[in-house]
Structure formats: structure tokens, C-alpha cells
Coordinates of C-alpha atoms in Angstrom, one line a residue:
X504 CA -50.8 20.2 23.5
X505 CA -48.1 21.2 26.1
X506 CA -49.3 19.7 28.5
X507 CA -49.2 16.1 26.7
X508 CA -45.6 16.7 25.4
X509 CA -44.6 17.4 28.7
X510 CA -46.5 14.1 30.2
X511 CA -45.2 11.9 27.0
X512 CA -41.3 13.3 28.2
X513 CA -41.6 12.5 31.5
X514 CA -42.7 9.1 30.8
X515 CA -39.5 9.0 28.1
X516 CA -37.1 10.1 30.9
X517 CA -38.4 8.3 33.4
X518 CA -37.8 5.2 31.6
X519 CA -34.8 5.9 30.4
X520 CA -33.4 6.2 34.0
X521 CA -34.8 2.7 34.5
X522 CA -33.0 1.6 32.1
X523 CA -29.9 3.4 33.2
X524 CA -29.9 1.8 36.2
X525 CA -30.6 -1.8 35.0
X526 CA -27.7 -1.1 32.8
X527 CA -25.1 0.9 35.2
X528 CA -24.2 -2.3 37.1
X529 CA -22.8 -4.5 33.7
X530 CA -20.4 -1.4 33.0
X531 CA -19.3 -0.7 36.7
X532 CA -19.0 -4.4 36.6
X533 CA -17.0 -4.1 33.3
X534 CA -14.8 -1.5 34.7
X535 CA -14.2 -3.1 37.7
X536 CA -13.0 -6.5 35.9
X537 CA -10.8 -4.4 33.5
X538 CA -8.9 -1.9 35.9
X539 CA -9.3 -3.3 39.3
X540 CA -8.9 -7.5 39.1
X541 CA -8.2 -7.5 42.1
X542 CA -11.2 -6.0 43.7
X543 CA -13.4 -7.6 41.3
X544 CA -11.7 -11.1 42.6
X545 CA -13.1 -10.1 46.0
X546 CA -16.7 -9.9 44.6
X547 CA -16.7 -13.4 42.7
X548 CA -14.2 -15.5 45.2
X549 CA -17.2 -17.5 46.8
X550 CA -14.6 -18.9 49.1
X551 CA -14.9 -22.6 48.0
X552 CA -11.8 -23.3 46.3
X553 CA -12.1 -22.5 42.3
X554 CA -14.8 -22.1 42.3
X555 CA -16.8 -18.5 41.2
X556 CA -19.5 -17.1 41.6
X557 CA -22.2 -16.8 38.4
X558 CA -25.6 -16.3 37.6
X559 CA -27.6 -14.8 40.4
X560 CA -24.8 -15.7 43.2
X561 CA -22.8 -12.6 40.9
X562 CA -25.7 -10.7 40.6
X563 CA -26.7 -10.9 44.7
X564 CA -22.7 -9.7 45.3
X565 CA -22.3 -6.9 42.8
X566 CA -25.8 -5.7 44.2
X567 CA -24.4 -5.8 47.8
X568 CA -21.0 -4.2 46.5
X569 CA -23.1 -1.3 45.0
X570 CA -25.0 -0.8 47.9
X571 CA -21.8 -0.8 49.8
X572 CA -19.2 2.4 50.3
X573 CA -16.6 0.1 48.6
X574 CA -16.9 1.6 44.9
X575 CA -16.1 5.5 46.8
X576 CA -13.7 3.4 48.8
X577 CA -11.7 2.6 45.9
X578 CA -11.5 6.5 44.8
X579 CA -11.5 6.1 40.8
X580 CA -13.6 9.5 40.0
X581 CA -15.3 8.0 36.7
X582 CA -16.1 5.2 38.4
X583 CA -17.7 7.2 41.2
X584 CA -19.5 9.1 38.9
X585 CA -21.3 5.7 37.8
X586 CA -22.1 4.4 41.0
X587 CA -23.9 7.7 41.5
X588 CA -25.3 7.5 38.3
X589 CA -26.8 4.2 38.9
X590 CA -28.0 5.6 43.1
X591 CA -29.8 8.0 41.9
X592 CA -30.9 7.2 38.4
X593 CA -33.9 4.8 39.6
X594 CA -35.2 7.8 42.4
X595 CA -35.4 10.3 38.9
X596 CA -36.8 7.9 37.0
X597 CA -39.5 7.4 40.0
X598 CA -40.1 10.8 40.5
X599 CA -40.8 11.2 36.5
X600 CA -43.4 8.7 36.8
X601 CA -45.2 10.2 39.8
X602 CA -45.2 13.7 38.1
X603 CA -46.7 12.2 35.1
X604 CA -49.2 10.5 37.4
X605 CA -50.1 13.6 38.8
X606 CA -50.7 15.0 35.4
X607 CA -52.6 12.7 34.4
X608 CA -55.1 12.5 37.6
X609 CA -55.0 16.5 37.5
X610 CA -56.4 16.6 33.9
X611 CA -59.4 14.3 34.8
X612 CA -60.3 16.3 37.5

């Protein structure tokens, strides 16, 4: 019976993080609009003039902005403490689902 509730909370956890990490770039996004305009005007500037970027052309550059050093670069702790969030969220929420995995192929065995 431990066993399972330990399996059915990995699982739990391990999609949680997913979700954390699909969610993560909307508020460092959000943040970055709100207390930084001018960095954020760096991300959606396509360099065509007014025009900005939407859709998946903002999607492509905020994922190339969080793979970037430029959220450390701008040295705002909390919103450090996102970016890190969102980094290492999906490698948790991977390593969850592996160790469930490994439950589960261990108790057939």
C-alpha cells in the first residue's frame, strides 16, 4: 500500500512540475512586461518598423531569452528565482516519472 502511494505521488509531482514549467514563462513574461518595459521591448521589437512580435514569433523569443543568461543578467532576485524554477522544474518532473517507471517495472518483476 506504500508502495502505491509513493508511485501515485510521484506521478502527482512529476506532473505538477510539467505544469510548472509550461506555466513559469507567462509570469516571467508577465514580470518582465510590468517592471522591465524596456527589456521586454527588446524581446518583441522584430525589427520591422511597428511592428511586434505575437503568436509563436513571441513564443520562439521568450524561449530563446529563457534559455539565455539575460534573465541573471538583469539581477532582479525574484525573478531569478523563476527562471530557475522553470530550468529545473521540467528535469524534477522527468526524474519523478522515471522513478515511478522504475517502480512500476520493479513490482512486475
Amino acid at each position: 500500500m506504500i508502495l502505491f502511494v509513493v508511485y501515485i505521488g510521484l506521478l502527482l509531482i512529476g506532473l505538477a512540475c510539467f505544469l510548472l514549467h509550461a506555466l513559469l514563462p507567462f509570469r516571467i513574461a508577465k514580470r518582465l512586461r510590468q517592471d522591465y518595459p524596456q527589456h521586454w521591448q527588446v524581446i518583441v521589437d522584430t525589427g520591422v518598423s511597428g511592428q511586434s512580435a505575437r503568436g509563436p514569433q513571441l513564443w520562439l523569443r521568450m524561449q530563446a531569452v529563457l534559455r539565455s543568461p539575460a534573465i541573471r543578467a538583469i539581477g532582479d532576485a525574484s525573478l531569478t528565482r523563476l527562471w530557475r524554477s522553470w530550468r529545473y522544474s521540467q528535469w524534477l518532473a522527468w526524474g519523478c516519472w522515471i522513478a515511478a517507471l522504475a517502480m512500476q517495472w520493479h513490482s512486475r518483476a
